Amino acid sequence: MREDTSEGVGPRLARTRKLRGLTQQQLAERVPCSKSLIAQVERGHKPASQALIAGAARALRVEVGELTGQPYHDGTPREDLVHAAIPGLRRALLGWDLPDEDVRPRPVAALRADVQRASKLGRDAYYGRLGEMLPGLLEELTTAVHEAPSADRAALFALLSEAYTGVTAIAYTLGYFDLRSLAMERVEWAARQSDDPLRVARTQWQRSTLFLVSASYERGARLLNRIRHDLGEDVGRMDPATLSVYGATHLRSAIFAARKPNAGEAWLHIAEARDAARLLDADANHYGLEFGPSNVAIHEVGVAVEMYDGTEAVKRAARIRLPPTVAPVRLGHYYIDLARGWLYHGNRARALETLYAARQAAPQQTRHHPQVRETVRMLTDLERRRPKSLSGFASWLGIP
């Protein structure tokens, strides 16, 4: 029997809080946030932010999915296909040190080409197709790294680390957080065998997302500071790949600071990232980081939204002209954030319009994002005469 995923964060939060025997004030003190925010979210008068969800989950000692309802299923063949790869991915991750003796890996060049195809599927947010591809590719790479001569092992481990990263993307998008944590362990293990310090640094950057989900902002910030210290602070001497890793850590640090919230610190990290992007002089995709001027601009909107400053988010978005080369996965995230910005700003029509832009850019990412559902529920509650476009979008999400 499938769980009802049409229910919003507010009712789930209220029910879990009461089961823990906490008042709204007590929960607010543990998050921490205002009692008014807890009350408004529980009554459905304000959408739950990612920061509030993470903080409340930590305070209530539950997984984030207990509050968001993830993973979302609607029982349709289309959606079941997206989730169908999860068992195979779990098996592939569990067999990391026990290669399948019946698998005969192809040459390194063929494996590299498939990893590149998998990375492009992730970049394009085609998670269903990526999920179909990865289990077999992971099994093949696992056998290859155990059987390869020493001269080839480092390169194969780099490919395996990149392929494991695809699992983290699927698990995060669909809401399989336990699988994501396991995949992160495999990413780091393989990266450390690749003899590539930058890949290891990128892996640590990726690890910081786990601290975001668990609302462990101070530890996450310390991890990112450590990465920058190891890379060095002289950006003028960095090559493009190092600049990308360095700049990406500042963008992630900006989100951590916004979650605290510390506006001054957040915008300082954005400025540091902008300087790194200026030296890079163009959007790049070293180690799948998508770092460059476009990603800095996208994060400017994200930082404002994290701090509930819709007016600032809309103002900064008005200055952004994203090129057509921006990855769909980044574009989808940008529109999801901007839709919340428009909602906080008080323009419900533009919020819905922007959600449709997110759907066009990255439909699977948009459909499975809890913030999209929170935005749509809020729009539904605020609109007395619900337009067909809003009803249609809610129906597409599986919200009655």
XYZ file of N, CA, C and O in Angstrom, residues 142-227:
344
model
N 33.107 -2.018 -11.572
C 33.588 -2.678 -10.355
C 34.503 -3.851 -10.694
O 35.565 -4.031 -10.092
N 34.089 -4.647 -11.654
C 34.939 -5.753 -12.089
C 36.232 -5.226 -12.710
O 37.321 -5.751 -12.452
N 36.109 -4.160 -13.503
C 37.280 -3.616 -14.201
C 38.343 -3.120 -13.228
O 39.536 -3.393 -13.414
N 37.940 -2.405 -12.164
C 38.949 -1.858 -11.242
C 39.641 -2.957 -10.450
O 40.802 -2.805 -10.053
N 38.962 -4.070 -10.236
C 39.585 -5.161 -9.483
C 40.491 -6.021 -10.363
O 41.422 -6.666 -9.853
N 40.236 -6.018 -11.659
C 41.013 -6.881 -12.548
C 42.087 -6.128 -13.318
O 42.987 -6.741 -13.891
N 42.027 -4.810 -13.350
C 42.908 -4.022 -14.209
C 44.357 -4.063 -13.734
O 44.629 -4.159 -12.531
N 45.294 -3.959 -14.659
C 46.700 -3.797 -14.264
C 46.885 -2.468 -13.534
O 46.084 -1.531 -13.701
N 47.920 -2.369 -12.742
C 48.111 -1.186 -11.897
C 48.152 0.100 -12.701
O 47.717 1.154 -12.220
N 48.641 0.051 -13.936
C 48.746 1.261 -14.758
C 47.383 1.839 -15.117
O 47.264 3.047 -15.384
N 46.354 1.007 -15.142
C 45.017 1.463 -15.546
C 44.086 1.733 -14.366
O 42.998 2.294 -14.544
N 44.485 1.337 -13.170
C 43.534 1.346 -12.054
C 43.102 2.762 -11.664
O 41.936 2.994 -11.368
N 44.021 3.703 -11.625
C 43.665 5.060 -11.203
C 42.607 5.652 -12.121
O 41.622 6.242 -11.663
N 42.778 5.508 -13.433
C 41.812 6.055 -14.385
C 40.455 5.378 -14.239
O 39.407 6.030 -14.340
N 40.470 4.068 -14.010
C 39.206 3.349 -13.845
C 38.506 3.752 -12.552
O 37.276 3.867 -12.509
N 39.270 3.978 -11.487
C 38.652 4.427 -10.243
C 38.044 5.819 -10.411
O 37.003 6.122 -9.814
N 38.668 6.664 -11.206
C 38.085 7.982 -11.474
C 36.739 7.832 -12.184
O 35.764 8.522 -11.856
N 36.673 6.923 -13.142
C 35.410 6.679 -13.842
C 34.366 6.102 -12.893
O 33.190 6.478 -12.940
N 34.782 5.193 -12.021
C 33.849 4.597 -11.069
C 33.309 5.660 -10.109
O 32.120 5.675 -9.799
N 34.179 6.554 -9.653
C 33.734 7.628 -8.767
C 32.703 8.503 -9.446
O 31.681 8.875 -8.847
N 32.937 8.807 -10.719
C 31.983 9.643 -11.458
C 30.654 8.925 -11.649
O 29.575 9.530 -11.547
N 30.716 7.627 -11.910
C 29.481 6.862 -12.078
C 28.704 6.776 -10.765
O 27.472 6.896 -10.748
N 29.400 6.577 -9.652
C 28.729 6.584 -8.348
C 28.045 7.932 -8.089
O 27.000 7.987 -7.442
N 28.645 9.021 -8.581
C 28.041 10.344 -8.407
C 26.662 10.396 -9.061
O 25.757 11.076 -8.569
N 26.494 9.666 -10.164
C 25.177 9.602 -10.791
C 24.138 8.990 -9.869
O 22.970 9.395 -9.866
N 24.548 8.018 -9.046
C 23.623 7.420 -8.082
C 23.205 8.452 -7.037
O 22.040 8.527 -6.652
N 24.167 9.282 -6.585
C 23.816 10.293 -5.587
C 22.797 11.270 -6.155
O 21.901 11.729 -5.437
N 22.912 11.599 -7.438
C 21.970 12.534 -8.063
C 20.565 11.948 -8.115
O 19.575 12.623 -7.800
N 20.472 10.683 -8.506
C 19.163 10.023 -8.562
C 18.564 9.921 -7.165
O 17.387 10.239 -6.946
N 19.370 9.475 -6.208
C 18.867 9.268 -4.845
C 18.406 10.573 -4.222
O 17.377 10.615 -3.535
N 19.145 11.648 -4.448
C 18.756 12.940 -3.895
C 17.468 13.446 -4.541
O 16.545 13.905 -3.852
N 17.388 13.347 -5.856
C 16.213 13.849 -6.565
C 14.949 13.099 -6.166
O 13.898 13.707 -5.952
N 15.040 11.794 -6.048
C 13.858 10.986 -5.741
C 13.570 10.902 -4.246
O 12.482 10.501 -3.848
N 14.543 11.270 -3.415
C 14.313 11.266 -1.972
C 14.697 9.981 -1.269
O 14.194 9.700 -0.185
N 15.628 9.209 -1.851
C 16.151 8.009 -1.183
C 17.434 8.407 -0.438
O 18.559 8.156 -0.896
N 17.272 9.015 0.720
C 18.410 9.631 1.386
C 19.389 8.602 1.963
O 20.582 8.862 2.060
N 18.900 7.430 2.361
C 19.816 6.400 2.837
C 20.706 5.909 1.702
O 21.910 5.692 1.877
N 20.113 5.758 0.522
C 20.883 5.339 -0.646
C 21.903 6.404 -1.022
O 23.035 6.098 -1.404
N 21.521 7.645 -0.866
C 22.451 8.717 -1.197
C 23.673 8.701 -0.279
O 24.807 8.882 -0.725
N 23.449 8.475 1.003
C 24.577 8.423 1.937
C 25.512 7.269 1.598
O 26.741 7.415 1.627
N 24.935 6.111 1.261
C 25.755 4.964 0.879
C 26.536 5.269 -0.396
O 27.737 4.957 -0.496
N 25.876 5.884 -1.361
C 26.548 6.218 -2.616
C 27.681 7.208 -2.384
O 28.733 7.124 -3.027
N 27.486 8.156 -1.459
C 28.541 9.112 -1.154
C 29.783 8.408 -0.606
O 30.911 8.789 -0.911
N 29.580 7.390 0.216
C 30.722 6.629 0.728
C 31.482 5.963 -0.421
O 32.718 5.946 -0.447
N 30.745 5.453 -1.400
C 31.390 4.809 -2.547
C 32.103 5.843 -3.424
O 33.197 5.563 -3.948
N 31.504 7.015 -3.602
C 32.144 8.078 -4.380
C 33.501 8.423 -3.780
O 34.519 8.512 -4.477
N 33.531 8.608 -2.459
C 34.769 8.996 -1.796
C 35.806 7.883 -1.864
O 36.994 8.125 -2.115
N 35.375 6.639 -1.641
C 36.301 5.504 -1.706
C 36.971 5.438 -3.074
O 38.201 5.320 -3.179
N 36.173 5.518 -4.134
C 36.728 5.419 -5.483
C 37.610 6.624 -5.807
O 38.662 6.479 -6.441
N 37.193 7.813 -5.378
C 37.975 9.016 -5.663
C 39.359 8.932 -5.038
O 40.359 9.351 -5.641
N 39.433 8.393 -3.840
C 40.728 8.315 -3.157
C 41.666 7.304 -3.825
O 42.883 7.361 -3.631
N 41.108 6.384 -4.608
C 41.948 5.437 -5.348
C 42.365 5.997 -6.705
O 43.131 5.354 -7.427
N 41.860 7.173 -7.079
C 42.097 7.707 -8.419
C 43.386 8.509 -8.542
O 43.747 8.945 -9.644
N 44.056 8.739 -7.397
C 45.296 9.534 -7.388
C 45.079 10.929 -7.964
O 45.972 11.482 -8.619
N 43.907 11.494 -7.734
C 43.573 12.836 -8.231
C 43.106 13.677 -7.054
O 41.945 13.581 -6.635
N 43.978 14.529 -6.492
C 43.587 15.336 -5.328
C 42.376 16.229 -5.575
O 41.567 16.438 -4.670
N 42.226 16.745 -6.795
C 41.072 17.591 -7.080
C 39.775 16.794 -7.073
O 38.737 17.289 -6.644
N 39.828 15.568 -7.549
C 38.623 14.721 -7.496
C 38.241 14.449 -6.046
O 37.055 14.439 -5.698
N 39.230 14.246 -5.197
C 38.947 14.031 -3.775
C 38.343 15.292 -3.169
O 37.376 15.228 -2.405
N 38.895 16.470 -3.525
C 38.350 17.733 -3.020
C 36.913 17.916 -3.487
O 36.036 18.345 -2.727
N 36.648 17.557 -4.732
C 35.286 17.654 -5.262
C 34.347 16.721 -4.497
O 33.191 17.050 -4.222
N 34.878 15.564 -4.137
C 34.087 14.611 -3.365
C 33.732 15.173 -1.993
O 32.610 14.989 -1.500
N 34.670 15.864 -1.370
C 34.396 16.484 -0.079
C 33.369 17.595 -0.221
O 32.521 17.792 0.656
N 33.442 18.352 -1.321
C 32.410 19.354 -1.607
C 31.045 18.667 -1.693
O 30.047 19.161 -1.154
N 31.000 17.548 -2.381
C 29.748 16.804 -2.522
C 29.259 16.306 -1.169
O 28.057 16.331 -0.879
N 30.187 15.877 -0.325
C 29.830 15.402 1.012
C 29.137 16.496 1.826
O 28.289 16.208 2.676
N 29.471 17.750 1.566
C 28.893 18.847 2.352
C 27.379 18.918 2.229
O 26.705 19.437 3.117
N 26.823 18.378 1.143
C 25.364 18.393 1.002
C 24.683 17.574 2.093
O 23.538 17.856 2.460
N 25.372 16.560 2.601
C 24.793 15.766 3.684
C 24.613 16.608 4.942
O 23.680 16.394 5.714
N 25.503 17.571 5.157
C 25.364 18.468 6.301
C 24.225 19.457 6.087
O 23.586 19.901 7.045
N 23.956 19.808 4.836
C 22.790 20.665 4.551
C 21.507 19.953 4.929
O 20.631 20.514 5.591
N 21.380 18.707 4.496
C 20.157 17.948 4.748
C 19.944 17.705 6.235
O 18.805 17.671 6.712
N 21.040 17.560 6.990
C 20.922 17.290 8.422
C 20.951 18.559 9.272
O 20.984 18.464 10.502
N 20.952 19.724 8.621
C 20.979 21.020 9.318
C 22.205 21.176 10.207
O 22.159 21.859 11.224
N 23.305 20.562 9.818
C 24.570 20.688 10.551
C 25.423 21.747 9.858
O 26.454 21.444 9.235
N 24.986 22.990 9.958
C 25.563 24.049 9.143
C 26.990 24.408 9.562
O 27.832 24.703 8.710
N 27.281 24.395 10.840
C 28.625 24.746 11.287
C 29.641 23.710 10.806
O 30.730 24.053 10.340
N 29.296 22.441 10.910
C 30.223 21.406 10.460
C 30.400 21.455 8.943
O 31.513 21.271 8.435
N 29.319 21.671 8.230
C 29.426 21.786 6.781
C 30.315 22.948 6.375
O 31.138 22.827 5.456
N 30.167 24.083 7.064
C 30.998 25.247 6.770
C 32.466 24.950 7.059
O 33.360 25.355 6.302
N 32.737 24.220 8.143
C 34.117 23.860 8.474
C 34.725 22.954 7.407
O 35.901 23.080 7.039
N 33.923 22.021 6.896
C 34.405 21.133 5.848
C 34.794 21.931 4.605
O 35.855 21.716 4.005
N 33.961 22.876 4.210
C 34.242 23.684 3.025
C 35.457 24.582 3.240
O 36.264 24.779 2.320
N 35.603 25.114 4.445
C 36.794 25.910 4.761
C 38.059 25.058 4.632
O 39.097 25.527 4.145
N 37.966 23.808 5.066
C 39.118 22.913 4.995
C 39.503 22.628 3.548
O 40.685 22.576 3.208
N 38.497 22.455 2.697
C 38.777 22.217 1.278
C 39.535 23.411 0.684
O 40.538 23.253 -0.013
